[in-house]
Short mmCIF file of C-alpha atoms and ligand atoms in Angstrom, two decimals:
data_model
loop_
_atom_site.label_atom_id
_atom_site.label_comp_id
_atom_site.label_asym_id
_atom_site.label_seq_id
_atom_site.Cartn_x
_atom_site.Cartn_y
_atom_site.Cartn_z
CA MET U 1 11.11 10.14 -27.13
CA SER U 2 9.44 11.28 -23.94
CA ILE U 3 7.02 13.69 -22.29
CA LEU U 4 8.11 16.44 -19.91
CA ALA U 5 5.34 17.54 -17.52
CA ILE U 6 5.05 20.23 -14.86
CA GLU U 7 2.50 20.38 -12.02
CA THR U 8 2.16 23.43 -9.74
CA SER U 9 -1.56 23.54 -8.86
CA CYS U 10 -1.03 23.89 -5.11
CA ASP U 11 2.13 23.94 -2.98
CA ASP U 12 4.22 21.16 -4.55
CA THR U 13 6.59 22.08 -7.37
CA CYS U 14 6.70 18.98 -9.57
CA ALA U 15 8.32 17.92 -12.85
CA ALA U 16 8.50 14.49 -14.44
CA VAL U 17 9.67 12.68 -17.53
CA LEU U 18 7.54 9.81 -18.82
CA GLU U 19 7.82 7.47 -21.79
CA GLN U 20 4.91 7.15 -24.22
CA ASP U 21 4.23 3.64 -22.90
CA GLY U 22 3.75 5.06 -19.39
CA THR U 23 7.16 4.16 -17.94
CA ILE U 24 8.32 6.80 -15.44
CA ARG U 25 11.84 8.05 -16.11
CA SER U 26 11.80 10.61 -13.28
CA ASN U 27 9.28 12.16 -10.90
CA VAL U 28 10.61 15.09 -8.88
CA ILE U 29 8.50 16.65 -6.13
CA SER U 30 9.60 19.65 -4.08
CA SER U 31 7.21 20.27 -1.20
CA GLN U 32 7.07 23.74 0.26
CA GLU U 33 7.49 23.47 4.03
CA GLN U 34 6.94 27.15 4.75
CA HIS U 35 3.14 26.91 4.79
CA SER U 36 2.98 24.77 7.93
CA ARG U 37 3.36 27.70 10.31
CA PHE U 38 0.27 29.30 8.74
CA GLY U 39 -1.77 26.11 9.13
CA GLY U 40 -2.57 25.98 5.41
CA VAL U 41 -1.30 26.92 1.97
CA VAL U 42 -0.83 30.67 1.46
CA PRO U 43 -1.44 31.19 -2.28
CA GLU U 44 0.91 34.14 -2.74
CA ILE U 45 3.76 32.36 -0.94
CA ALA U 46 3.12 29.22 -3.00
CA SER U 47 3.38 31.16 -6.29
CA ARG U 48 6.62 32.86 -5.25
CA HIS U 49 8.20 29.59 -4.23
CA HIS U 50 7.14 27.89 -7.45
CA LEU U 51 8.95 30.69 -9.29
CA GLU U 52 12.09 30.11 -7.26
CA LEU U 53 12.02 26.32 -7.60
CA ILE U 54 10.66 25.59 -11.05
CA ASP U 55 13.89 25.79 -13.09
CA ALA U 56 15.84 23.62 -10.66
CA VAL U 57 13.01 21.06 -10.42
CA VAL U 58 12.73 20.76 -14.22
CA ASP U 59 16.54 20.45 -14.52
CA GLU U 60 16.50 17.76 -11.86
CA ALA U 61 13.72 15.81 -13.61
CA LEU U 62 15.70 15.84 -16.88
CA ARG U 63 18.96 14.94 -15.08
CA ARG U 64 17.33 12.04 -13.26
CA ALA U 65 15.77 10.82 -16.49
CA GLU U 66 19.24 11.07 -18.09
CA SER U 67 17.47 13.02 -20.77
CA GLY U 68 17.99 16.32 -22.50
CA LEU U 69 15.31 18.51 -24.03
CA ASP U 70 16.34 16.98 -27.38
CA GLU U 71 14.59 13.77 -26.35
CA VAL U 72 11.38 15.51 -25.29
CA GLU U 73 8.61 15.28 -27.91
CA LEU U 74 5.72 16.73 -25.90
CA VAL U 75 5.56 19.26 -23.06
CA ALA U 76 2.59 19.25 -20.65
CA ALA U 77 1.40 21.19 -17.63
CA THR U 78 -1.58 21.32 -15.28
CA GLN U 79 -3.99 23.98 -16.53
CA GLY U 80 -6.43 23.76 -13.57
CA PRO U 81 -8.19 23.51 -11.23
CA GLY U 82 -6.01 24.89 -8.46
CA LEU U 83 -4.52 28.12 -7.12
CA ILE U 84 -4.43 30.45 -10.09
CA GLY U 85 -1.09 32.11 -9.33
CA ALA U 86 0.54 28.76 -8.63
CA LEU U 87 -0.88 27.22 -11.81
CA LEU U 88 0.33 30.14 -13.92
CA VAL U 89 3.96 29.59 -12.88
CA GLY U 90 3.96 25.97 -14.08
CA LEU U 91 1.82 26.60 -17.15
CA SER U 92 3.90 29.57 -18.29
CA SER U 93 7.20 27.76 -17.68
CA ALA U 94 6.01 24.73 -19.63
CA LYS U 95 4.72 26.87 -22.50
CA ALA U 96 8.08 28.70 -22.62
CA ILE U 97 10.02 25.43 -22.79
CA ALA U 98 7.73 24.11 -25.52
CA ALA U 99 7.80 27.37 -27.50
CA ALA U 100 11.60 27.62 -27.38
CA ARG U 101 11.77 24.29 -29.21
CA GLU U 102 8.50 24.62 -31.12
CA LEU U 103 7.27 21.44 -29.49
CA PRO U 104 3.61 20.43 -29.17
CA PHE U 105 1.87 21.11 -25.86
CA ALA U 106 -0.83 19.39 -23.77
CA ALA U 107 -2.82 21.32 -21.15
CA VAL U 108 -3.96 18.79 -18.53
CA ASP U 109 -6.84 18.87 -16.06
CA HIS U 110 -5.51 18.14 -12.55
CA LEU U 111 -8.27 15.64 -11.70
CA GLN U 112 -7.74 13.82 -14.98
CA GLY U 113 -4.11 13.63 -13.82
CA HIS U 114 -5.12 11.87 -10.59
CA VAL U 115 -7.16 9.37 -12.65
CA ALA U 116 -4.24 8.91 -15.08
CA ALA U 117 -1.86 8.01 -12.22
CA ASN U 118 -3.52 4.61 -12.67
CA PHE U 119 -2.29 4.41 -16.29
CA VAL U 120 1.45 4.54 -15.60
CA ARG U 121 3.57 1.48 -16.08
CA GLY U 122 5.99 0.08 -13.55
CA SER U 123 7.07 1.65 -10.32
CA ALA U 124 7.80 5.22 -9.31
CA GLY U 125 9.82 3.84 -6.43
CA GLY U 126 7.04 3.72 -3.81
CA ASP U 127 5.23 0.76 -2.28
CA GLY U 128 2.56 0.20 -4.95
CA SER U 129 0.46 -2.32 -3.08
CA ALA U 130 -3.29 -2.25 -2.55
CA GLY U 131 -4.09 -2.55 1.10
CA GLY U 132 -0.76 -0.98 1.97
CA ASP U 133 1.08 -1.71 5.14
CA GLY U 134 -1.01 0.52 7.33
CA SER U 135 1.84 2.87 8.05
CA ALA U 136 1.88 6.59 7.48
CA GLY U 137 4.39 8.00 5.05
CA GLY U 138 6.77 5.46 3.66
CA ASP U 139 7.22 7.00 0.24
CA ALA U 140 10.42 5.87 -1.34
CA GLY U 141 12.59 8.86 -1.93
CA ALA U 142 10.48 11.20 0.22
CA GLY U 143 12.73 13.51 2.13
CA GLY U 144 15.59 12.56 -0.12
CA ASN U 145 17.82 15.22 -1.54
CA GLY U 146 16.96 15.83 -5.13
CA GLY U 147 20.03 18.00 -5.53
CA ALA U 148 20.18 21.29 -7.42
CA GLY U 149 19.22 23.05 -4.21
CA THR U 150 15.54 22.09 -4.53
CA GLY U 151 15.37 19.84 -1.47
CA ALA U 152 13.10 17.79 -3.70
CA ALA U 153 12.09 14.21 -3.24
CA ALA U 154 13.15 12.57 -6.46
CA VAL U 155 11.55 9.26 -7.23
CA ASP U 156 13.13 7.42 -10.12
CA GLY U 157 11.18 5.11 -12.29
CA ALA U 158 11.65 1.39 -12.74
CA ALA U 159 10.17 -0.61 -15.57
CA ASP U 160 9.12 -3.52 -13.37
CA GLY U 161 6.03 -3.22 -11.19
CA PRO U 162 2.34 -2.85 -11.94
CA GLU U 163 0.89 -2.70 -15.43
CA PRO U 164 -1.43 0.19 -16.32
CA PHE U 165 -4.96 -0.33 -15.00
CA GLU U 166 -7.28 -0.27 -17.99
CA PRO U 167 -10.79 1.25 -18.06
CA PRO U 168 -13.61 0.66 -17.47
CA PHE U 169 -13.48 1.22 -13.72
CA VAL U 170 -14.95 3.30 -10.91
CA CYS U 171 -12.47 5.85 -9.54
CA LEU U 172 -12.37 7.46 -6.11
CA ILE U 173 -10.37 10.71 -6.02
CA ALA U 174 -9.81 12.11 -2.53
CA SER U 175 -7.42 15.03 -2.15
CA GLY U 176 -7.06 18.30 -0.29
CA GLY U 177 -9.18 20.14 -2.83
CA HIS U 178 -11.52 17.47 -4.22
CA THR U 179 -13.45 14.38 -3.30
CA LEU U 180 -15.31 12.61 -6.04
CA LEU U 181 -16.43 9.32 -7.46
CA ALA U 182 -16.15 8.94 -11.19
CA ARG U 183 -16.94 6.41 -13.89
CA VAL U 184 -13.95 5.99 -16.19
CA THR U 185 -14.72 4.35 -19.53
CA GLY U 186 -11.74 5.61 -21.53
CA ARG U 187 -8.28 7.00 -20.93
CA ASP U 188 -9.23 10.53 -21.93
CA GLY U 189 -11.95 11.49 -19.48
CA PHE U 190 -14.34 10.60 -16.70
CA GLU U 191 -17.94 11.11 -15.67
CA VAL U 192 -18.62 12.41 -12.15
CA LEU U 193 -20.94 10.15 -10.14
CA GLY U 194 -20.76 12.07 -6.87
CA SER U 195 -18.69 14.72 -5.17
CA THR U 196 -18.40 16.51 -1.86
CA LEU U 197 -21.09 18.93 -0.80
CA ASP U 198 -18.73 20.84 1.50
CA ASP U 199 -15.15 20.04 2.53
CA ALA U 200 -12.85 17.69 0.65
CA ALA U 201 -11.68 14.57 2.52
CA GLY U 202 -8.10 15.88 2.71
CA GLU U 203 -9.40 19.17 4.03
CA ALA U 204 -11.27 17.26 6.75
CA PHE U 205 -8.00 15.52 7.66
CA ASP U 206 -6.14 18.85 7.66
CA LYS U 207 -8.74 20.68 9.75
CA GLY U 208 -9.06 17.79 12.22
CA ALA U 209 -5.29 17.68 12.55
CA ARG U 210 -5.23 21.38 13.24
CA MET U 211 -7.83 20.99 16.01
CA LEU U 212 -5.66 18.26 17.50
CA GLY U 213 -2.68 20.58 17.48
CA LEU U 214 -0.84 18.86 14.63
CA GLY U 215 1.02 20.55 11.78
CA PHE U 216 0.07 21.07 8.13
CA PRO U 217 -0.54 19.09 5.98
CA GLY U 218 -2.45 17.25 8.63
CA GLY U 219 -3.30 13.95 6.92
CA PRO U 220 0.00 12.13 7.49
CA ALA U 221 0.39 13.58 11.01
CA LEU U 222 -3.16 12.58 11.98
CA GLU U 223 -2.56 9.11 10.58
CA ARG U 224 0.56 8.73 12.70
CA LEU U 225 -1.29 9.86 15.84
CA ALA U 226 -4.21 7.54 15.02
CA ALA U 227 -1.86 4.54 14.87
CA GLY U 228 -1.71 4.51 18.68
CA GLY U 229 -5.45 5.03 19.24
CA ASP U 230 -8.68 3.05 19.40
CA PRO U 231 -10.91 3.86 16.38
CA GLU U 232 -14.05 2.80 18.28
CA SER U 233 -13.55 4.97 21.34
CA PHE U 234 -15.44 7.98 19.98
CA SER U 235 -18.46 8.03 17.70
CA PHE U 236 -18.39 10.56 14.88
CA PRO U 237 -20.74 11.02 11.91
CA GLY U 238 -19.67 8.48 9.36
CA SER U 239 -17.93 6.14 11.80
CA PRO U 240 -18.65 2.41 11.31
CA GLY U 241 -20.74 2.07 14.51
CA GLU U 242 -22.97 4.90 13.40
CA ARG U 243 -23.72 3.31 10.09
CA ARG U 244 -24.68 0.04 11.74
CA GLY U 245 -26.54 1.51 14.73
CA GLY U 246 -28.56 3.97 12.75
CA ARG U 247 -29.82 5.91 15.75
CA SER U 248 -27.36 8.72 15.70
CA PRO U 249 -28.69 12.26 15.70
CA SER U 250 -25.93 13.08 13.25
CA ARG U 251 -27.02 10.68 10.51
CA ALA U 252 -28.11 13.77 8.67
CA ALA U 253 -24.41 14.32 7.97
CA PHE U 254 -24.69 11.59 5.36
CA ALA U 255 -25.47 12.98 1.95
CA ALA U 256 -27.88 10.95 -0.10
CA GLY U 257 -26.64 8.87 -2.99
CA LEU U 258 -23.01 9.20 -3.93
CA ASP U 259 -22.21 12.66 -2.62
CA PHE U 260 -19.92 13.18 0.36
CA SER U 261 -20.14 15.52 3.33
CA PHE U 262 -17.37 16.07 5.87
CA ALA U 263 -18.61 19.22 7.62
CA GLY U 264 -20.48 17.15 10.24
CA VAL U 265 -17.53 15.03 11.35
CA LYS U 266 -15.37 18.14 11.60
CA THR U 267 -17.91 19.93 13.80
CA ALA U 268 -18.39 16.80 15.91
CA LEU U 269 -14.65 16.72 16.63
CA LEU U 270 -14.74 20.37 17.63
CA TYR U 271 -17.58 19.74 20.11
CA ARG U 272 -15.94 16.60 21.47
CA LEU U 273 -12.72 18.51 22.11
CA ARG U 274 -14.65 21.25 23.89
CA GLU U 275 -16.25 18.67 26.22
CA LEU U 276 -12.86 17.30 27.31
CA SER U 277 -10.45 18.87 29.77
CA GLU U 278 -6.98 19.75 28.53
CA ALA U 279 -5.51 16.71 30.30
CA GLU U 280 -8.15 14.41 28.74
CA ARG U 281 -7.55 15.90 25.30
CA GLU U 282 -3.87 15.11 25.60
CA GLN U 283 -4.40 11.66 27.05
CA ARG U 284 -7.01 10.68 24.48
CA ALA U 285 -5.49 12.38 21.42
CA GLY U 286 -4.68 9.03 19.78
CA ASP U 287 -8.23 7.74 20.32
CA LEU U 288 -9.72 10.95 18.95
CA ALA U 289 -7.47 10.82 15.87
CA ALA U 290 -8.20 7.12 15.26
CA SER U 291 -11.98 7.60 15.59
CA TYR U 292 -11.95 10.71 13.40
CA GLN U 293 -9.88 8.95 10.73
CA ALA U 294 -12.21 5.92 10.88
CA ALA U 295 -15.23 8.16 10.28
CA ILE U 296 -13.68 9.80 7.21
CA VAL U 297 -12.53 6.47 5.81
CA GLU U 298 -15.94 4.90 6.43
CA SER U 299 -17.62 7.77 4.64
CA LEU U 300 -15.32 7.25 1.63
CA MET U 301 -15.78 3.48 1.68
CA SER U 302 -19.56 3.43 2.00
CA ARG U 303 -20.08 5.62 -1.06
CA THR U 304 -17.39 3.84 -3.03
CA GLU U 305 -19.06 0.50 -2.39
CA ARG U 306 -22.40 2.00 -3.40
CA ALA U 307 -20.90 3.42 -6.60
CA LEU U 308 -19.48 0.01 -7.49
CA ARG U 309 -22.88 -1.61 -6.91
CA GLN U 310 -24.78 1.06 -8.85
CA SER U 311 -22.34 0.85 -11.77
CA ALA U 312 -22.32 -2.96 -11.63
CA SER U 313 -18.54 -2.64 -11.71
CA ASP U 314 -15.98 -4.94 -10.15
CA ARG U 315 -13.00 -2.70 -10.83
CA LEU U 316 -11.91 0.23 -8.66
CA ALA U 317 -9.04 2.71 -8.98
CA VAL U 318 -8.15 5.46 -6.52
CA GLY U 319 -6.17 8.67 -6.50
CA GLY U 320 -5.46 11.89 -4.61
CA GLY U 321 -3.42 12.57 -1.51
CA VAL U 322 -5.85 10.87 0.88
CA ALA U 323 -5.29 7.60 -1.02
CA ALA U 324 -1.87 7.62 0.69
CA ASN U 325 -3.71 6.92 3.96
CA GLY U 326 -2.84 3.48 5.32
CA GLU U 327 -6.25 2.85 6.92
CA LEU U 328 -8.05 3.67 3.65
CA ARG U 329 -5.62 1.45 1.74
CA ARG U 330 -6.22 -1.37 4.22
CA ARG U 331 -10.00 -1.07 3.81
CA LEU U 332 -9.69 -0.93 0.01
CA GLY U 333 -7.62 -4.11 0.16
CA GLU U 334 -10.57 -5.87 1.85
CA LEU U 335 -13.02 -5.20 -0.99
CA ASP U 336 -13.92 -8.19 -3.11
CA VAL U 337 -13.38 -6.29 -6.36
CA GLU U 338 -10.20 -5.68 -8.33
CA VAL U 339 -8.59 -2.62 -6.72
CA HIS U 340 -5.75 -0.57 -8.17
CA VAL U 341 -4.06 1.76 -5.71
CA PRO U 342 -1.14 3.74 -7.15
CA GLU U 343 1.87 3.91 -4.89
CA ARG U 344 1.84 6.80 -2.45
CA SER U 345 4.16 9.06 -4.43
CA LEU U 346 1.70 8.83 -7.35
CA CYS U 347 -1.37 9.49 -5.15
CA THR U 348 -0.21 12.85 -3.77
CA ASP U 349 0.33 15.63 -6.30
CA ASN U 350 3.07 14.81 -8.80
CA ALA U 351 3.91 15.52 -12.43
CA ALA U 352 4.16 11.89 -13.60
CA MET U 353 0.36 11.70 -13.42
CA ILE U 354 0.13 14.89 -15.53
CA ALA U 355 2.51 13.41 -18.11
CA SER U 356 0.43 10.24 -18.07
CA ALA U 357 -2.79 12.17 -18.76
CA ALA U 358 -1.02 14.25 -21.43
CA ARG U 359 -0.69 11.13 -23.60
CA PHE U 360 -4.48 11.07 -23.99
CA THR U 361 -5.07 14.85 -24.10
CA GLU U 362 -5.39 16.94 -27.26
CA ARG U 363 -1.96 18.04 -28.53
CA LEU U 364 -1.70 21.69 -29.50
CA GLU U 365 0.94 22.49 -32.09
CA TYR U 366 3.21 25.50 -31.75
CA PRO U 367 2.18 28.38 -31.51
CA HIS U 368 -1.47 27.56 -30.78
CA TYR U 369 -0.95 27.11 -27.05
CA LEU U 370 0.73 30.42 -26.30
CA ASP U 371 -2.48 32.15 -25.20
CA LEU U 372 -3.72 29.30 -22.98
CA ASP U 373 -4.90 30.49 -19.59
CA ALA U 374 -5.11 28.63 -16.27
CA TYR U 375 -8.47 28.02 -14.57
CA ALA U 376 -9.02 28.01 -10.81
CA SER U 377 -12.08 25.76 -10.60
CA GLY U 378 -14.99 24.37 -12.54
CA GLU U 379 -14.89 23.49 -16.21
CA ARG U 380 -11.91 24.15 -18.40
CA PRO U 381 -12.39 27.20 -20.65
O1 KG4 E 1 -3.68 15.27 -3.98
P1 KG4 E 1 -2.98 16.12 -2.99
O2 KG4 E 1 -1.48 15.92 -2.81
O3 KG4 E 1 -3.19 17.64 -3.29
C1 KG4 E 1 -4.41 18.16 -3.72
O4 KG4 E 1 -4.70 18.09 -4.94
O5 KG4 E 1 -5.15 18.64 -2.83
O6 KG4 E 1 -3.71 15.91 -1.59
C2 KG4 E 1 -3.28 16.57 -0.42
C3 KG4 E 1 -4.19 16.15 0.71
C4 KG4 E 1 -3.93 16.92 2.00
O7 KG4 E 1 -5.18 17.34 2.50
C5 KG4 E 1 -3.28 15.89 2.91
O8 KG4 E 1 -3.55 16.09 4.28
C6 KG4 E 1 -3.90 14.60 2.41
O9 KG4 E 1 -3.97 14.75 1.01
N1 KG4 E 1 -3.07 13.45 2.76
C7 KG4 E 1 -3.46 12.49 3.61
C8 KG4 E 1 -2.36 11.61 3.75
N2 KG4 E 1 -1.35 12.06 2.95
C9 KG4 E 1 -1.81 13.19 2.34
N3 KG4 E 1 -4.62 12.31 4.27
C10 KG4 E 1 -4.70 11.24 5.07
N4 KG4 E 1 -3.69 10.36 5.27
C11 KG4 E 1 -2.51 10.51 4.63
N5 KG4 E 1 -1.51 9.64 4.83
ZN1 ZN E 2 -4.25 16.79 -6.34
#
């Protein structure tokens, strides 16, 4: 018996089938390309596309899992936080599937899902290694044709590969909507140690990429551009040189303790670009991208190391789309603690992580979930 989960908190329409022991049977992700020309996700467009895609994506997840609804014992969906219209499409679809069969239902918190990506067993078909290979992209199955007209990347599970990473550990979640450090002592929750005071790390990547004339989402594109640049050529708040030198006027960009701040590095890039001529901007784009990326990664690393020290922990897990970044994965691989980095297709938004979290979330029996509502941000209702 297995769990069918749906995730539609932002612009990816995702469905997955997972075994109770955490083995991934299928993990289908259909990314909506149409937002790139707007330079960001347009909520109304995202909701409409989820509506168009959701049935085909769920069918594809079941087909890839070689499973019918008869084998599903629990249905789950992301309840929040996220874009409310987008969330409602996935939540309502999942509730309808569960209600039609009078199955139990689990409403999952999206951030708990990112943490729970560390609890899956085996491979989703990606690279799976801490430290990574330093290259952008590289997800197995990404860009593949999931069939059923979804254009989805379908990543099939395999039982071999990493074992679930067991709590206790410190967890860094860095995505387009959130950046936080958490203490994870059990499989059913986490305690926030620090979070961002302004932009999320992924947002900083996306906005920087936009300033550099790259498409959306900007993280992977900026990483590719950075691969040809010198990370020490420009000094931004948060960059390694700044931390060592300590005489930068922009040290104020560092938040005290374990909180993050990315507004300073973003503004610094804007000013740096203004100082350069158009020809210089073009010529030095790789250097700018590499230095900007280094500053964001350094900011993530410095607080993560501090959180490990403060928690006296020697175990670290990561999650969120930014954890797909090769430079961050390389730096994480250098830490002298045990680091668990889910493969890239489990770091960016996916439904396997929601199914994973669902195993440790309260099960609501039919019909007690029918009036569940989605939540955009903050605490679950
Ligand atoms: O977790 P996620 O898929 O969605 C949210 O919950 O927000 O994260 C998406 C974010 C985007 O901001 C994207 O630019 C960033 O993750 N991202 C990356 C990379 N891949 C995705 N940032 C840096 N390097 C990457 N390779
Ligand atoms: Zn996410």
